One Martini backbone bead per residue (centre of mass of N, CA, C, O) as a GRO file, in nm:
protein
  229
    1MET     BB    1   0.096   0.035   0.023
    2SER     BB    2   0.072   0.348   0.002
    3GLY     BB    3   0.244   0.540   0.268
    4ILE     BB    4   0.457   0.342   0.353
    5LYS     BB    5   0.724   0.333   0.552
    6LEU     BB    6   1.047   0.212   0.446
    7PRO     BB    7   1.290   0.023   0.413
    8THR     BB    8   1.538  -0.084   0.260
    9ALA     BB    9   1.636  -0.358   0.098
   10ALA     BB   10   1.903  -0.390   0.254
   11GLU     BB   11   1.780  -0.367   0.536
   12ARG     BB   12   1.586  -0.604   0.505
   13LEU     BB   13   1.802  -0.822   0.454
   14ARG     BB   14   1.941  -0.784   0.728
   15THR     BB   15   1.691  -0.833   0.907
   16LEU     BB   16   1.622  -1.123   0.820
   17LEU     BB   17   1.887  -1.249   0.925
   18ALA     BB   18   1.857  -1.152   1.222
   19ALA     BB   19   1.559  -1.287   1.270
   20ALA     BB   20   1.629  -1.560   1.177
   21SER     BB   21   1.630  -1.910   1.279
   22SER     BB   22   1.623  -1.992   0.969
   23LEU     BB   23   1.762  -2.178   0.680
   24THR     BB   24   1.843  -2.227   0.332
   25LEU     BB   25   2.096  -2.437   0.188
   26HIS     BB   26   2.266  -2.418  -0.128
   27VAL     BB   27   2.433  -2.666  -0.314
   28PRO     BB   28   2.569  -2.867  -0.520
   29GLY     BB   29   2.340  -3.134  -0.483
   30HIS     BB   30   2.238  -2.962  -0.220
   31ARG     BB   31   2.043  -2.942   0.091
   32CYS     BB   32   1.985  -2.733   0.392
   33ASP     BB   33   1.851  -2.699   0.718
   34LEU     BB   34   1.910  -2.423   0.935
   35ILE     BB   35   1.928  -2.394   1.298
   36GLY     BB   36   2.096  -2.163   1.465
   37ARG     BB   37   2.363  -2.118   1.225
   38HIS     BB   38   2.363  -1.789   1.213
   39HIS     BB   39   2.539  -1.480   1.114
   40VAL     BB   40   2.620  -1.126   1.123
   41ASP     BB   41   2.862  -0.921   1.087
   42GLU     BB   42   2.980  -0.595   1.082
   43THR     BB   43   3.067  -0.640   0.760
   44GLY     BB   44   2.835  -0.852   0.635
   45ARG     BB   45   2.903  -1.135   0.705
   46VAL     BB   46   2.807  -1.467   0.646
   47ILE     BB   47   2.773  -1.699   0.908
   48VAL     BB   48   2.824  -2.060   0.905
   49GLU     BB   49   2.722  -2.352   1.073
   50LEU     BB   50   2.819  -2.675   1.020
   51PRO     BB   51   2.748  -2.988   1.011
   52ALA     BB   52   2.888  -3.258   1.107
   53GLY     BB   53   2.951  -3.450   0.818
   54SER     BB   54   2.840  -3.294   0.604
   55HIS     BB   55   2.826  -3.225   0.279
   56VAL     BB   56   2.897  -2.926   0.306
   57ALA     BB   57   3.146  -2.947   0.488
   58LEU     BB   58   3.312  -3.126   0.295
   59LEU     BB   59   3.304  -2.933   0.051
   60VAL     BB   60   3.436  -2.683   0.186
   61GLU     BB   61   3.703  -2.829   0.269
   62ALA     BB   62   3.780  -2.918  -0.038
   63GLU     BB   63   3.699  -2.629  -0.136
   64ARG     BB   64   3.744  -2.297  -0.185
   65ASP     BB   65   3.476  -2.258  -0.371
   66VAL     BB   66   3.117  -2.250  -0.307
   67ALA     BB   67   2.835  -2.250  -0.446
   68ALA     BB   68   2.567  -2.040  -0.305
   69VAL     BB   69   2.235  -2.052  -0.143
   70ILE     BB   70   2.020  -1.839   0.041
   71GLU     BB   71   1.705  -1.894   0.213
   72ILE     BB   72   1.423  -1.676   0.307
   73THR     BB   73   1.117  -1.689   0.495
   74ASP     BB   74   0.881  -1.442   0.575
   75VAL     BB   75   0.678  -1.483   0.862
   76ALA     BB   76   0.423  -1.402   1.025
   77PRO     BB   77   0.362  -1.422   1.377
   78THR     BB   78   0.073  -1.371   1.295
   79PRO     BB   79  -0.266  -1.451   1.232
   80VAL     BB   80  -0.285  -1.407   0.888
   81LYS     BB   81  -0.343  -1.315   0.587
   82GLY     BB   82  -0.078  -1.367   0.427
   83ARG     BB   83   0.208  -1.452   0.594
   84VAL     BB   84   0.390  -1.388   0.363
   85ARG     BB   85   0.606  -1.110   0.339
   86SER     BB   86   0.886  -1.248   0.239
   87ARG     BB   87   1.178  -1.294   0.023
   88ALA     BB   88   1.517  -1.435   0.033
   89VAL     BB   89   1.828  -1.407  -0.164
   90TYR     BB   90   2.164  -1.545  -0.131
   91GLN     BB   91   2.456  -1.497  -0.332
   92GLY     BB   92   2.757  -1.716  -0.362
   93TRP     BB   93   3.048  -1.808  -0.161
   94LEU     BB   94   3.189  -2.063   0.009
   95GLN     BB   95   3.417  -2.039   0.292
   96HIS     BB   96   3.655  -2.149   0.479
   97ASP     BB   97   3.681  -2.074   0.864
   98GLY     BB   98   3.704  -2.303   1.037
   99ASP     BB   99   3.613  -2.584   1.114
  100LEU     BB  100   3.249  -2.534   1.077
  101ARG     BB  101   3.302  -2.273   0.924
  102ALA     BB  102   3.131  -2.034   0.705
  103VAL     BB  103   3.160  -1.800   0.432
  104LEU     BB  104   2.967  -1.565   0.262
  105GLU     BB  105   3.043  -1.451  -0.052
  106LEU     BB  106   2.882  -1.194  -0.168
  107ALA     BB  107   2.715  -1.095  -0.465
  108GLU     BB  108   2.391  -1.117  -0.415
  109ALA     BB  109   2.061  -0.985  -0.339
  110THR     BB  110   1.707  -1.082  -0.304
  111LEU     BB  111   1.396  -0.908  -0.286
  112ALA     BB  112   1.057  -1.022  -0.205
  113ASP     BB  113   0.807  -0.765  -0.188
  114PRO     BB  114   0.492  -0.626  -0.188
  115LEU     BB  115   0.607  -0.328  -0.121
  116LEU     BB  116   0.903  -0.329  -0.285
  117GLY     BB  117   0.936  -0.573  -0.442
  118GLU     BB  118   1.192  -0.653  -0.670
  119VAL     BB  119   1.527  -0.655  -0.529
  120ARG     BB  120   1.859  -0.575  -0.597
  121VAL     BB  121   2.167  -0.639  -0.410
  122ASP     BB  122   2.470  -0.559  -0.339
  123ALA     BB  123   2.738  -0.608  -0.137
  124GLY     BB  124   2.780  -0.311  -0.053
  125GLU     BB  125   2.491  -0.245   0.040
  126PHE     BB  126   2.469  -0.469   0.249
  127ALA     BB  127   2.713  -0.387   0.432
  128ALA     BB  128   2.603  -0.085   0.489
  129ALA     BB  129   2.374  -0.194   0.621
  130ARG     BB  130   2.111  -0.209   0.874
  131PRO     BB  131   1.935  -0.336   1.100
  132ASP     BB  132   1.668  -0.333   1.266
  133PRO     BB  133   1.610  -0.268   1.603
  134LEU     BB  134   1.358  -0.501   1.587
  135ALA     BB  135   1.446  -0.772   1.463
  136THR     BB  136   1.453  -0.961   1.745
  137ASP     BB  137   1.152  -0.838   1.861
  138GLU     BB  138   0.899  -0.837   1.679
  139ALA     BB  139   0.757  -1.108   1.733
  140ASP     BB  140   0.708  -1.065   2.038
  141LEU     BB  141   0.552  -0.799   2.016
  142LEU     BB  142   0.317  -0.899   1.837
  143CYS     BB  143   0.226  -1.137   2.016
  144HIS     BB  144   0.169  -0.966   2.267
  145LEU     BB  145  -0.038  -0.778   2.143
  146THR     BB  146  -0.238  -1.007   2.057
  147GLY     BB  147  -0.257  -1.181   2.331
  148ALA     BB  148  -0.256  -0.943   2.574
  149HIS     BB  149  -0.372  -0.676   2.373
  150PRO     BB  150  -0.650  -0.658   2.197
  151GLU     BB  151  -0.755  -0.373   2.281
  152ALA     BB  152  -0.524  -0.211   2.143
  153ILE     BB  153  -0.609  -0.267   1.851
  154GLU     BB  154  -0.878  -0.125   1.869
  155HIS     BB  155  -0.762   0.150   1.939
  156LEU     BB  156  -0.570   0.182   1.690
  157SER     BB  157  -0.800   0.179   1.471
  158ARG     BB  158  -0.875   0.491   1.527
  159LEU     BB  159  -0.627   0.589   1.330
  160ILE     BB  160  -0.803   0.503   1.103
  161PRO     BB  161  -0.960   0.578   0.843
  162PRO     BB  162  -1.292   0.509   0.812
  163HIS     BB  163  -1.298   0.433   0.497
  164HIS     BB  164  -1.107   0.172   0.548
  165LEU     BB  165  -1.336   0.003   0.737
  166HIS     BB  166  -1.518  -0.095   0.527
  167GLY     BB  167  -1.575  -0.441   0.571
  168VAL     BB  168  -1.425  -0.521   0.813
  169ARG     BB  169  -1.337  -0.830   0.998
  170ARG     BB  170  -1.020  -0.780   1.060
  171ILE     BB  171  -0.750  -0.694   1.296
  172ALA     BB  172  -0.385  -0.705   1.249
  173PRO     BB  173  -0.067  -0.737   1.320
  174ILE     BB  174   0.233  -0.757   1.085
  175ARG     BB  175   0.419  -0.504   1.164
  176MET     BB  176   0.750  -0.394   1.305
  177ASP     BB  177   0.935  -0.093   1.316
  178ARG     BB  178   1.094   0.208   1.329
  179PHE     BB  179   0.829   0.352   1.195
  180GLY     BB  180   0.606   0.122   1.293
  181VAL     BB  181   0.276   0.004   1.261
  182VAL     BB  182   0.120  -0.274   1.093
  183LEU     BB  183  -0.205  -0.315   0.975
  184ARG     BB  184  -0.439  -0.569   0.900
  185LEU     BB  185  -0.704  -0.560   0.673
  186GLU     BB  186  -0.981  -0.778   0.671
  187PHE     BB  187  -1.163  -0.911   0.418
  188ALA     BB  188  -1.338  -1.129   0.241
  189ALA     BB  189  -1.123  -1.098  -0.045
  190ARG     BB  190  -0.915  -0.914   0.120
  191HIS     BB  191  -0.636  -0.682   0.180
  192ARG     BB  192  -0.496  -0.423   0.407
  193ASP     BB  193  -0.231  -0.192   0.469
  194VAL     BB  194  -0.158   0.000   0.776
  195GLN     BB  195   0.022   0.271   0.897
  196LEU     BB  196   0.152   0.353   1.227
  197PRO     BB  197   0.333   0.609   1.307
  198PHE     BB  198   0.584   0.725   1.457
  199SER     BB  199   0.709   1.022   1.571
  200ALA     BB  200   0.983   0.856   1.552
  201PRO     BB  201   1.236   0.686   1.477
  202LEU     BB  202   1.396   0.428   1.586
  203ARG     BB  203   1.712   0.350   1.757
  204THR     BB  204   1.587   0.151   1.970
  205ALA     BB  205   1.414  -0.096   2.133
  206GLU     BB  206   1.347   0.079   2.396
  207GLU     BB  207   1.150   0.283   2.227
  208ALA     BB  208   0.887   0.119   2.174
  209ALA     BB  209   0.708   0.160   2.423
  210PRO     BB  210   0.670   0.474   2.417
  211ARG     BB  211   0.557   0.479   2.125
  212MET     BB  212   0.306   0.308   2.186
  213HIS     BB  213   0.187   0.498   2.399
  214GLU     BB  214   0.148   0.731   2.202
  215LEU     BB  215  -0.052   0.591   2.015
  216LEU     BB  216  -0.266   0.530   2.235
  217ALA     BB  217  -0.313   0.825   2.310
  218ARG     BB  218  -0.416   0.909   2.032
  219ALA     BB  219  -0.652   0.708   2.027
  220ARG     BB  220  -0.802   0.822   2.275
  221CYS     BB  221  -0.841   1.101   2.153
  222CYS     BB  222  -1.014   1.007   1.914
  223GLN     BB  223  -1.244   0.890   2.086
  224ARG     BB  224  -1.329   1.154   2.218
  225ASN     BB  225  -1.385   1.311   1.956
  226HIS     BB  226  -1.603   1.110   1.844
  227SER     BB  227  -1.789   1.146   2.116
  228GLY     BB  228  -1.773   1.471   2.198
  229HIS     BB  229  -1.545   1.531   2.452
   0.00000   0.00000   0.00000
């Protein structure tokens, strides 16, 4: 939806790697699903810990450069229609980095996102970007908002222009980043995403709570205004 302030594709690609607990690694003739075995260092290098004795580990130890593709599917942590938010592909070469570690020498990465479209990012852009400050907290924050504070979602919906709400059957949060919260409006046969922007972009995850309180205060003010008080 137009009007939603978004991170750059490079920032989104860094965020997805920081937030993902698992990824799929492809090398010639083999693929493996890795859980909790990757991180990105400060220079933007993707570090992968390979399972001992695995085909990939043996291949990387035997060859200097192994063509590799990493895939990540970003799924909304909340139960909404259309839960796949984006897909990311990172292409390059795996190089042995001691013991069972390998480094992906990135050639390019591609983001497929319904809001940003399909965007290719080169290695320099990727290395220069930084993940969103809420990258590792977003899932917990959205699940907490949905599970523990459903009334807050109802209050927040008062910040949405009324003409967007005609025919809405359900409202649920689907994204949260430094720019704000995105609510998904579900209709009978379609959905629409609306962003509730924070008063200023977050610099740290600790700023999320006060910014959410500001949004809720604005929502309560809207409620009073609508009721004529």
